């Protein structure tokens, strides 16, 4: 869980938890992070929180969005980076880091006292500019009523699934994907994408044939059972009167035997399963298990007796006036071979080819849209880059929800910004590290609402604002780029020199001193800004003591 901590303005000390995804920052009450400042646009910028990074995007605000003192259109932020939304500074930290590292406080101590270390430079800016306020934690609506420290335990099955998915992903990244990437190096990308679509179409078509053939076979069996049962009923009805009259010579099964697929059509006696028709088989015993089952169950049945054969029976009976029930005397049995209606190989191949053609047409449409979906952002990015090179701008935007592409655009914009800045400065095409620090210091000075000045490691004044020149008794033009000795107030000059010396000795603390200006007691605060242990510059801010008239 990430949070935005406000370091300046009327909301100093307020912490707003950020949700995963898009968080809009602005003056409107509908924003996720509401900033109460007239210079902030209604929707000023957005903070996009992903699992592995945070991306800032300026929403064409009037007064701009700054990251570590540099104005940006979109950029990737890291832990502890300082974001300035017009004149309000905030930093981005994980929630656990905020709990371990509360906002630093400057205690009212004697002059030249050393304060406790701070964790980030803009925290010091906030302390110089405004009194400490208690934390106020704002939760997004979906988090209301839930404790951030309580997480539902995962079940063992979920852990097992997660572990398996992790192993599959690891295998794909180590074994499968490198081979796919190699194909794209050897063959044109369009052909690679078309090949994958073609393989997908072929295998899906082949696999779809199996359930289709099974469904067709089941349909054939059901239709064959219906047909065999109908033939058995027809034989029974035609020969019923002759059987009841004991006219066995008048009985025949020729009408059923002439039908395609019928291999046998007989009438058997109920008593001993002997055949009574056709006449050529008169007196023979039908030893088929189905005949015995028919006699035992005493009703019309139909079933599959092997993979290609269906047997169906229908009873022949007479009405018994004594009991009121029909008395079964014989059964008509039809044996039907379903191979005549079976799904043959020729039909299977024909169906496969038809399905493959239909799938290929649809696959071509899918390939067309997929290829252009991949090509469009790259072509758009290339066109915008050409235009940026001509007009010397650094505002490339592509509204695709694709984090890898957005990161690439951020890096391109950053590279263009540095390139144009170096060109305007008359450099060799690559801005120096000191130029970047000085630009950051100047931007921070201009954001301060109190008298403020930035000095480099040698004690030269990099920049100051209009409020500082009133205390220094020199104009901004006279002070910028000059040594501390240029300051007209000797006491202020000595105090700043002493605080800078303390900053060199202990760069991880805010150093303070007191001085009166026209009877007003003020506190002079100095903070050291450093990168990788090396001092970049010092920031000096003058704040009235609490209780003193401004």
Coordinates of C-alpha atoms in Angstrom, one line a residue:
X1 CA 0.0 0.0 0.0
X2 CA 1.4 3.4 -1.1
X3 CA 0.5 6.8 0.4
X4 CA 0.9 10.4 -0.6
X5 CA 2.1 12.6 2.3
X6 CA 1.4 16.4 2.0
X7 CA 4.4 18.4 3.1
X8 CA 3.3 22.0 2.6
X9 CA 0.3 24.2 2.6
X10 CA -2.8 24.2 4.8
X11 CA -3.0 20.4 4.7
X12 CA 0.5 19.8 5.9
X13 CA 0.9 16.4 7.6
X14 CA -2.2 14.8 5.9
X15 CA -1.6 11.3 4.5
X16 CA -3.8 10.0 1.7
X17 CA -3.7 6.3 0.9
X18 CA -3.4 5.5 -2.8
X19 CA -5.4 2.7 -4.4
X20 CA -4.0 0.4 -7.1
X21 CA -4.4 2.0 -10.5
X22 CA -5.4 5.6 -11.3
X23 CA -5.5 8.2 -8.5
X24 CA -6.5 11.7 -9.6
X25 CA -5.0 14.7 -7.8
X26 CA -6.7 18.0 -7.9
X27 CA -8.9 20.7 -6.3
X28 CA -12.2 19.0 -7.1
X29 CA -13.9 17.1 -4.3
X30 CA -14.4 14.1 -6.7
X31 CA -10.6 13.6 -6.9
X32 CA -8.9 10.8 -5.0
X33 CA -6.3 13.2 -3.5
X34 CA -7.9 16.6 -2.9
X35 CA -5.5 19.6 -2.7
X36 CA -7.0 22.8 -1.2
X37 CA -5.0 25.4 -3.2
X38 CA -6.4 28.0 -5.7
X39 CA -3.4 27.4 -8.0
X40 CA -4.2 23.7 -8.3
X41 CA -6.4 22.7 -11.2
X42 CA -9.6 20.8 -10.7
X43 CA -8.0 17.7 -12.1
X44 CA -4.3 18.6 -11.9
X45 CA -2.5 15.3 -12.4
X46 CA -2.8 11.6 -11.8
X47 CA -0.8 9.1 -9.8
X48 CA -0.9 5.6 -11.4
X49 CA 0.1 2.9 -8.9
X50 CA 1.2 -0.4 -10.3
X51 CA 2.7 -3.5 -8.6
X52 CA 6.3 -2.5 -9.5
X53 CA 6.2 1.3 -10.0
X54 CA 4.4 4.6 -9.7
X55 CA 3.8 6.7 -12.8
X56 CA 2.9 10.5 -12.7
X57 CA 0.9 12.1 -15.6
X58 CA 0.2 15.8 -15.8
X59 CA -3.4 16.4 -16.9
X60 CA -2.6 19.7 -18.8
X61 CA -2.7 21.7 -15.6
X62 CA -2.4 25.5 -15.6
X63 CA 0.6 25.7 -13.2
X64 CA 2.3 22.4 -13.9
X65 CA 3.4 19.3 -12.0
X66 CA 7.0 18.9 -10.8
X67 CA 9.0 15.8 -9.8
X68 CA 12.0 16.6 -7.6
X69 CA 11.9 20.2 -8.8
X70 CA 11.7 19.4 -12.6
X71 CA 8.4 20.0 -14.5
X72 CA 7.1 16.9 -16.1
X73 CA 4.4 15.7 -18.5
X74 CA 4.7 12.1 -17.4
X75 CA 7.4 10.4 -15.4
X76 CA 8.1 7.4 -13.2
X77 CA 8.4 8.2 -9.5
X78 CA 10.4 6.3 -6.9
X79 CA 10.1 5.9 -3.1
X80 CA 10.6 9.2 -1.4
X81 CA 10.4 11.4 -4.5
X82 CA 9.0 14.9 -4.0
X83 CA 6.0 15.9 -6.2
X84 CA 5.0 19.5 -6.4
X85 CA 1.4 20.2 -7.4
X86 CA 1.8 23.9 -8.1
X87 CA 2.8 25.3 -4.7
X88 CA 1.9 22.1 -2.6
X89 CA 4.7 19.6 -2.1
X90 CA 4.0 15.9 -1.3
X91 CA 6.1 12.8 -1.2
X92 CA 5.3 9.1 -2.1
X93 CA 6.1 6.4 0.4
X94 CA 4.9 2.9 1.3
X95 CA 2.6 2.8 4.3
X96 CA 5.0 0.8 6.4
X97 CA 7.7 3.4 5.8
X98 CA 5.4 6.1 7.0
X99 CA 4.7 4.2 10.2
X100 CA 8.4 3.7 10.9
X101 CA 9.4 7.2 9.9
X102 CA 7.0 9.9 11.2
X103 CA 7.2 13.5 9.8
X104 CA 10.2 15.2 11.5
X105 CA 9.7 18.1 13.9
X106 CA 11.9 21.1 14.6
X107 CA 12.0 21.7 18.3
X108 CA 12.4 25.2 19.8
X109 CA 16.0 25.0 21.0
X110 CA 18.9 27.3 21.6
X111 CA 20.8 28.7 18.6
X112 CA 23.3 26.4 16.9
X113 CA 21.4 23.3 18.1
X114 CA 21.6 20.2 16.0
X115 CA 18.3 18.5 15.1
X116 CA 17.5 14.8 14.6
X117 CA 18.2 13.3 11.1
X118 CA 15.5 13.5 8.5
X119 CA 14.7 10.9 5.8
X120 CA 14.0 13.1 2.8
X121 CA 14.8 16.6 1.7
X122 CA 11.3 17.9 1.1
X123 CA 10.3 16.9 4.7
X124 CA 12.7 19.6 5.8
X125 CA 11.1 22.1 3.4
X126 CA 7.7 21.4 5.0
X127 CA 9.1 22.0 8.5
X128 CA 10.6 25.3 7.5
X129 CA 7.4 26.5 5.9
X130 CA 4.6 25.5 8.3
X131 CA 4.0 24.3 11.9
X132 CA 3.6 20.6 12.5
X133 CA 0.1 19.2 12.2
X134 CA -1.1 15.8 13.4
X135 CA -1.5 13.0 10.8
X136 CA -4.8 12.7 9.1
X137 CA -5.2 9.4 7.2
X138 CA -7.7 9.4 4.4
X139 CA -8.9 6.1 3.0
X140 CA -10.4 5.5 -0.4
X141 CA -14.1 4.4 -0.3
X142 CA -13.3 0.7 -0.8
X143 CA -11.0 0.7 2.2
X144 CA -13.5 2.3 4.6
X145 CA -14.2 0.2 7.6
X146 CA -11.3 -2.1 7.0
X147 CA -8.1 -2.4 8.9
X148 CA -5.0 -2.0 6.6
X149 CA -3.0 -4.2 9.0
X150 CA -5.4 -7.2 8.8
X151 CA -5.2 -9.4 5.8
X152 CA -7.3 -12.5 5.3
X153 CA -5.1 -15.7 5.6
X154 CA -4.6 -17.6 2.4
X155 CA -5.8 -21.2 2.3
X156 CA -3.4 -23.9 1.6
X157 CA -5.0 -24.7 -1.7
X158 CA -4.6 -21.1 -2.9
X159 CA -1.0 -21.3 -1.9
X160 CA -0.5 -24.5 -3.9
X161 CA -2.2 -22.9 -6.9
X162 CA 0.0 -19.8 -6.6
X163 CA 3.1 -21.9 -6.3
X164 CA 2.2 -23.9 -9.4
X165 CA 1.4 -20.8 -11.4
X166 CA 4.7 -19.4 -10.4
X167 CA 6.6 -22.5 -11.6
X168 CA 4.7 -22.4 -14.9
X169 CA 5.5 -18.7 -15.4
X170 CA 9.2 -19.3 -14.5
X171 CA 9.4 -22.2 -17.0
X172 CA 7.8 -20.0 -19.7
X173 CA 10.2 -17.1 -19.1
X174 CA 13.3 -19.4 -19.0
X175 CA 12.5 -21.9 -21.7
X176 CA 9.6 -21.2 -24.0
X177 CA 9.6 -17.4 -24.5
X178 CA 13.4 -17.1 -25.4
X179 CA 12.6 -19.5 -28.4
X180 CA 9.7 -17.4 -29.4
X181 CA 11.8 -14.2 -29.3
X182 CA 14.4 -15.9 -31.4
X183 CA 11.8 -16.6 -34.1
X184 CA 11.0 -12.9 -34.2
X185 CA 14.7 -12.2 -34.7
X186 CA 15.0 -14.5 -37.7
X187 CA 11.6 -13.8 -39.4
X188 CA 9.5 -10.7 -40.1
X189 CA 7.2 -9.9 -37.2
X190 CA 4.1 -10.0 -39.4
X191 CA 4.9 -13.6 -40.5
X192 CA 5.6 -14.7 -36.9
X193 CA 2.2 -13.3 -35.8
X194 CA 0.5 -14.9 -38.8
X195 CA 2.1 -18.2 -38.1
X196 CA 0.9 -18.3 -34.5
X197 CA -2.7 -17.4 -35.7
X198 CA -2.4 -20.2 -38.3
X199 CA -1.3 -22.8 -35.8
X200 CA -4.0 -21.8 -33.5
X201 CA -6.7 -22.2 -36.2
X202 CA -5.4 -25.6 -37.3
X203 CA -5.2 -27.1 -33.8
X204 CA -8.6 -25.7 -32.7
X205 CA -10.2 -27.1 -35.9
X206 CA -8.7 -30.5 -35.3
X207 CA -9.7 -30.6 -31.7
X208 CA -13.2 -29.5 -32.5
X209 CA -13.6 -32.5 -34.7
X210 CA -13.6 -35.0 -31.8
X211 CA -16.6 -33.7 -30.0
X212 CA -18.4 -33.1 -33.3
X213 CA -17.8 -36.7 -34.4
X214 CA -19.0 -38.0 -31.1
X215 CA -22.2 -35.9 -31.2
X216 CA -22.8 -37.1 -34.8
X217 CA -22.4 -40.7 -33.7
X218 CA -24.8 -40.3 -30.8
X219 CA -27.3 -38.8 -33.2
X220 CA -26.9 -41.7 -35.6
X221 CA -27.4 -44.2 -32.8
X222 CA -30.5 -42.4 -31.5
X223 CA -32.0 -42.3 -35.0
X224 CA -31.2 -45.9 -35.7
X225 CA -32.9 -47.0 -32.5
X226 CA -36.0 -45.1 -33.4
X227 CA -36.0 -46.6 -36.9
X228 CA -35.4 -50.2 -35.6
X229 CA -38.2 -49.8 -33.1
X230 CA -40.6 -48.5 -35.8
X231 CA -39.8 -51.5 -38.0
X232 CA -40.3 -54.0 -35.2
X233 CA -43.7 -52.5 -34.4
X234 CA -44.7 -52.6 -38.1
X235 CA -43.7 -56.3 -38.3
X236 CA -45.8 -57.1 -35.1
X237 CA -48.9 -55.3 -36.4
X238 CA -48.8 -56.8 -39.8
X239 CA -48.4 -60.4 -38.5
X240 CA -50.5 -60.2 -35.3
X241 CA -53.8 -61.5 -36.8
X242 CA -52.1 -64.4 -38.6
X243 CA -50.3 -65.4 -35.4
X244 CA -53.5 -65.4 -33.3
X245 CA -55.2 -67.5 -36.0
X246 CA -52.2 -69.9 -36.0
X247 CA -51.7 -69.2 -39.6
X248 CA -47.9 -69.4 -39.5
X249 CA -47.6 -69.9 -43.2
X250 CA -49.3 -66.5 -43.7
X251 CA -46.7 -64.7 -41.6
X252 CA -43.7 -63.0 -43.2
X253 CA -41.1 -60.4 -42.3
X254 CA -40.2 -59.4 -45.8
X255 CA -41.3 -55.7 -45.4
X256 CA -38.7 -55.2 -42.7
X257 CA -35.9 -57.3 -44.3
X258 CA -36.1 -55.2 -47.4
X259 CA -35.2 -52.0 -45.5
X260 CA -31.6 -50.8 -45.7
X261 CA -29.6 -51.7 -42.7
X262 CA -31.8 -54.6 -41.4
X263 CA -29.9 -57.8 -41.1
X264 CA -32.6 -59.9 -39.4
X265 CA -36.3 -59.7 -38.9
X266 CA -38.0 -62.5 -37.0
X267 CA -41.0 -63.4 -34.8
X268 CA -40.3 -65.6 -31.8
X269 CA -42.7 -67.4 -29.5
X270 CA -43.1 -66.2 -26.0
X271 CA -42.9 -69.7 -24.5
X272 CA -39.6 -71.1 -25.8
X273 CA -38.1 -68.3 -28.0
X274 CA -38.5 -70.5 -31.1
X275 CA -38.8 -68.7 -34.4
X276 CA -42.3 -68.8 -36.0
X277 CA -41.5 -66.5 -38.9
X278 CA -40.1 -66.2 -41.5
X279 CA -41.1 -69.7 -42.7
X280 CA -37.5 -70.5 -43.8
X281 CA -36.4 -70.4 -40.1
X282 CA -39.5 -71.9 -38.6
X283 CA -38.8 -74.0 -35.4
X284 CA -35.3 -72.6 -34.9
X285 CA -34.4 -71.2 -31.5
X286 CA -33.1 -67.7 -31.4
X287 CA -30.2 -67.8 -28.9
X288 CA -29.4 -64.1 -29.0
X289 CA -29.2 -62.8 -25.4
X290 CA -31.4 -59.9 -26.5
X291 CA -34.3 -62.4 -27.3
X292 CA -34.2 -63.8 -23.8
X293 CA -34.1 -60.3 -22.3
X294 CA -37.1 -59.4 -24.3
X295 CA -39.1 -62.4 -23.0
X296 CA -38.0 -61.7 -19.5
X297 CA -39.0 -58.1 -19.4
X298 CA -42.2 -58.6 -21.4
X299 CA -42.2 -55.2 -23.2
X300 CA -40.9 -53.4 -26.2
X301 CA -37.2 -52.5 -25.9
X302 CA -34.4 -51.2 -28.1
X303 CA -30.7 -51.2 -27.3
X304 CA -27.2 -51.2 -28.7
X305 CA -25.9 -54.8 -28.6
X306 CA -22.5 -53.9 -30.0
X307 CA -20.7 -50.9 -31.5
X308 CA -22.5 -51.2 -34.9
X309 CA -25.7 -53.2 -34.1
X310 CA -29.1 -52.3 -32.6
X311 CA -31.8 -54.8 -31.6
X312 CA -35.4 -53.7 -31.2
X313 CA -38.5 -55.8 -30.2
X314 CA -42.3 -55.3 -30.1
X315 CA -44.8 -57.6 -28.4
X316 CA -47.7 -59.5 -30.2
X317 CA -50.6 -60.2 -27.9
X318 CA -54.4 -60.7 -27.5
X319 CA -56.9 -59.1 -25.2
X320 CA -57.8 -61.4 -22.2
X321 CA -61.5 -60.8 -21.3
X322 CA -61.0 -62.5 -17.9
X323 CA -58.2 -60.3 -16.7
X324 CA -58.8 -57.2 -18.9
X325 CA -55.0 -57.2 -19.7
X326 CA -53.3 -58.0 -23.0
X327 CA -51.7 -61.4 -23.1
X328 CA -48.3 -61.4 -24.9
X329 CA -47.9 -64.5 -27.1
X330 CA -44.9 -63.5 -29.3
X331 CA -42.4 -60.8 -30.1
X332 CA -41.3 -59.2 -33.4
X333 CA -37.5 -58.6 -33.3
X334 CA -35.5 -56.5 -35.8
X335 CA -31.6 -56.5 -35.9
X336 CA -30.4 -53.2 -37.4
X337 CA -26.8 -52.5 -38.6
X338 CA -26.0 -48.8 -38.1
X339 CA -22.9 -48.8 -40.2
X340 CA -25.0 -47.9 -43.2
X341 CA -25.6 -44.6 -41.5
X342 CA -22.2 -44.3 -39.8
X343 CA -20.0 -41.2 -40.0
X344 CA -17.5 -42.3 -42.6
X345 CA -14.0 -41.0 -43.2
X346 CA -15.0 -39.1 -46.4
X347 CA -17.6 -37.2 -44.5
X348 CA -15.2 -36.5 -41.7
X349 CA -12.5 -35.1 -44.1
X350 CA -15.2 -33.0 -45.8
X351 CA -16.4 -31.6 -42.5
X352 CA -12.9 -30.9 -41.4
X353 CA -12.1 -28.9 -44.6
X354 CA -15.3 -26.9 -44.3
X355 CA -14.5 -26.0 -40.7
X356 CA -10.9 -25.2 -41.5
X357 CA -12.0 -22.8 -44.3
X358 CA -14.5 -21.0 -42.0
X359 CA -11.9 -20.8 -39.2
X360 CA -9.3 -19.5 -41.6
X361 CA -11.5 -16.6 -42.7
X362 CA -12.3 -15.6 -39.2
X363 CA -8.6 -16.1 -38.3
X364 CA -7.6 -13.7 -41.0
X365 CA -9.9 -11.1 -39.5
X366 CA -8.4 -11.7 -36.1
X367 CA -4.8 -11.4 -37.5
X368 CA -5.7 -8.2 -39.3
X369 CA -7.0 -6.5 -36.1
X370 CA -4.2 -7.9 -33.9
X371 CA -1.4 -6.8 -36.2
X372 CA -2.8 -3.3 -36.5
X373 CA -3.4 -3.1 -32.7
X374 CA 0.3 -3.8 -32.3
X375 CA 1.4 -1.6 -35.1
X376 CA -0.7 1.5 -34.3
X377 CA 1.0 2.6 -31.0
X378 CA 4.4 2.1 -32.5
X379 CA 3.5 4.0 -35.7
X380 CA 1.9 6.8 -33.6
X381 CA 4.9 7.0 -31.3
X382 CA 7.2 7.2 -34.3
X383 CA 5.1 10.1 -35.8
X384 CA 5.0 12.0 -32.5
X385 CA 8.8 11.5 -32.1
X386 CA 9.4 12.9 -35.6
X387 CA 7.2 15.9 -34.7
X388 CA 8.9 16.4 -31.4
X389 CA 12.3 16.4 -33.1
X390 CA 11.1 19.1 -35.5
X391 CA 9.2 21.3 -33.0
X392 CA 11.6 20.5 -30.0
X393 CA 8.8 19.5 -27.6
X394 CA 8.7 16.7 -25.0
X395 CA 5.0 15.9 -24.8
X396 CA 4.6 12.5 -26.4
X397 CA 1.3 10.8 -25.3
X398 CA -0.3 7.5 -26.2
X399 CA -3.5 6.6 -24.4
X400 CA -2.9 2.8 -24.3
X401 CA -3.3 0.9 -21.0
X402 CA 0.0 -0.8 -21.6
X403 CA 2.5 -0.2 -18.7
X404 CA 5.6 -1.2 -20.8
X405 CA 4.7 1.2 -23.5
X406 CA 3.9 4.0 -21.1
X407 CA 7.3 3.5 -19.4
X408 CA 9.0 3.7 -22.8
X409 CA 7.2 7.0 -23.5
X410 CA 8.2 8.3 -20.1
X411 CA 11.8 7.6 -20.8
X412 CA 11.6 9.2 -24.3
X413 CA 10.0 12.3 -22.9
X414 CA 12.7 12.5 -20.2
X415 CA 15.4 12.1 -22.8
X416 CA 13.9 14.8 -25.0
X417 CA 13.7 17.1 -22.0
X418 CA 17.3 16.7 -21.2
X419 CA 18.4 17.0 -24.8
X420 CA 16.5 20.3 -25.3
X421 CA 17.7 21.7 -22.0
X422 CA 21.3 20.9 -22.9
X423 CA 20.9 22.4 -26.4
X424 CA 19.4 25.6 -24.9
X425 CA 22.2 25.9 -22.5
X426 CA 24.7 25.6 -25.3
X427 CA 26.1 22.4 -24.0
X428 CA 27.5 19.4 -25.8
X429 CA 24.1 17.7 -26.0
X430 CA 24.2 16.1 -22.5
X431 CA 23.3 18.1 -19.4
X432 CA 25.9 18.0 -16.6
X433 CA 25.0 16.7 -13.1
X434 CA 25.5 20.1 -11.5
X435 CA 23.1 21.8 -14.0
X436 CA 20.4 19.3 -13.0
X437 CA 21.0 20.1 -9.3
X438 CA 20.9 23.8 -9.8
X439 CA 17.7 23.6 -11.8
X440 CA 16.1 21.5 -9.1
X441 CA 17.2 24.0 -6.4
X442 CA 15.9 27.0 -8.3
X443 CA 12.5 25.3 -8.8
X444 CA 12.2 24.5 -5.1
X445 CA 13.1 28.1 -4.2
X446 CA 10.3 29.4 -6.4
X447 CA 7.8 27.0 -4.8
X448 CA 8.5 28.3 -1.3
X449 CA 6.1 30.8 0.2
X450 CA 8.7 32.0 2.8
X451 CA 12.0 33.8 2.3
X452 CA 14.3 31.2 0.8
X453 CA 17.6 30.9 -0.9
X454 CA 19.6 28.0 -2.4
X455 CA 23.4 27.8 -2.2
X456 CA 25.9 25.4 -3.8
X457 CA 28.6 23.4 -2.0
X458 CA 31.0 26.4 -2.3
X459 CA 28.5 28.8 -0.6
X460 CA 27.6 30.7 -3.8
X461 CA 23.9 31.7 -4.1
X462 CA 22.2 29.6 -6.8
X463 CA 18.8 31.3 -6.5
X464 CA 16.6 33.2 -4.1
X465 CA 13.0 34.5 -4.1
X466 CA 11.7 38.0 -3.8
X467 CA 11.0 37.6 0.0
X468 CA 14.6 36.7 0.7
X469 CA 16.0 39.9 -0.9
X470 CA 14.1 42.0 1.7
X471 CA 16.1 40.3 4.4
X472 CA 19.4 40.3 2.5
X473 CA 19.1 43.9 1.5
X474 CA 20.1 43.1 -2.1
X475 CA 18.1 42.4 -5.2
X476 CA 17.8 39.0 -6.7
X477 CA 20.0 40.0 -9.7
X478 CA 22.7 41.2 -7.3
X479 CA 22.5 38.0 -5.2
X480 CA 22.2 35.3 -7.9
X481 CA 25.5 33.6 -8.7
X482 CA 27.4 35.6 -6.0
X483 CA 29.1 34.6 -2.7
X484 CA 27.5 35.0 0.7
X485 CA 29.6 38.1 1.2
X486 CA 27.2 39.9 -1.2
X487 CA 24.4 39.8 1.5
X488 CA 23.9 43.2 2.9
X489 CA 23.0 42.1 6.4
X490 CA 26.2 41.0 8.0
X491 CA 24.5 39.1 10.9
X492 CA 22.4 37.1 8.4
X493 CA 25.5 36.4 6.4
X494 CA 27.4 35.0 9.4
X495 CA 24.4 32.9 10.5
X496 CA 24.1 31.3 7.1
X497 CA 27.8 30.6 6.9
X498 CA 27.6 28.9 10.3
X499 CA 24.6 26.8 9.4
X500 CA 26.2 25.7 6.1
X501 CA 29.3 24.6 8.0
X502 CA 27.1 22.6 10.3
X503 CA 25.4 21.1 7.2
X504 CA 28.7 20.0 5.9
X505 CA 29.6 18.3 9.2
X506 CA 26.1 16.7 9.6
X507 CA 24.2 16.7 6.3
X508 CA 21.4 14.5 7.6
X509 CA 19.9 17.1 10.0
X510 CA 18.0 20.4 9.8
X511 CA 20.2 23.1 11.4
X512 CA 18.6 26.2 12.9
X513 CA 19.6 29.6 14.3
X514 CA 17.7 32.7 15.5
X515 CA 18.0 36.3 14.4
X516 CA 16.0 39.5 14.9
X517 CA 15.0 41.6 11.9
X518 CA 13.5 44.9 12.8
X519 CA 12.5 43.7 16.3
X520 CA 10.9 40.5 14.9
X521 CA 12.4 37.2 16.0
X522 CA 12.9 34.8 13.1
X523 CA 14.3 31.3 12.8
X524 CA 16.8 30.5 10.0
X525 CA 16.7 26.9 9.0
X526 CA 19.2 25.2 6.7
X527 CA 18.9 21.7 5.1
X528 CA 21.5 19.9 3.1
X529 CA 20.5 18.1 -0.1
X530 CA 22.8 15.3 -1.1
X531 CA 22.9 12.3 -3.5
X532 CA 24.9 9.2 -2.8
X533 CA 26.7 10.8 0.1
X534 CA 27.8 13.9 -2.0
X535 CA 26.4 17.3 -1.1
X536 CA 24.5 18.9 -4.0
X537 CA 23.3 22.2 -2.5
X538 CA 21.9 23.9 0.7
X539 CA 18.4 25.3 1.1
X540 CA 18.0 28.2 3.6
X541 CA 14.5 29.3 4.8
X542 CA 13.6 32.1 7.2
X543 CA 10.5 31.6 9.3
X544 CA 9.0 33.9 12.0
X545 CA 9.0 32.4 15.4
X546 CA 5.6 31.3 16.8
X547 CA 4.0 34.2 18.6
X548 CA 6.1 36.8 16.9
X549 CA 4.2 39.4 14.7
X550 CA 4.7 38.9 11.0

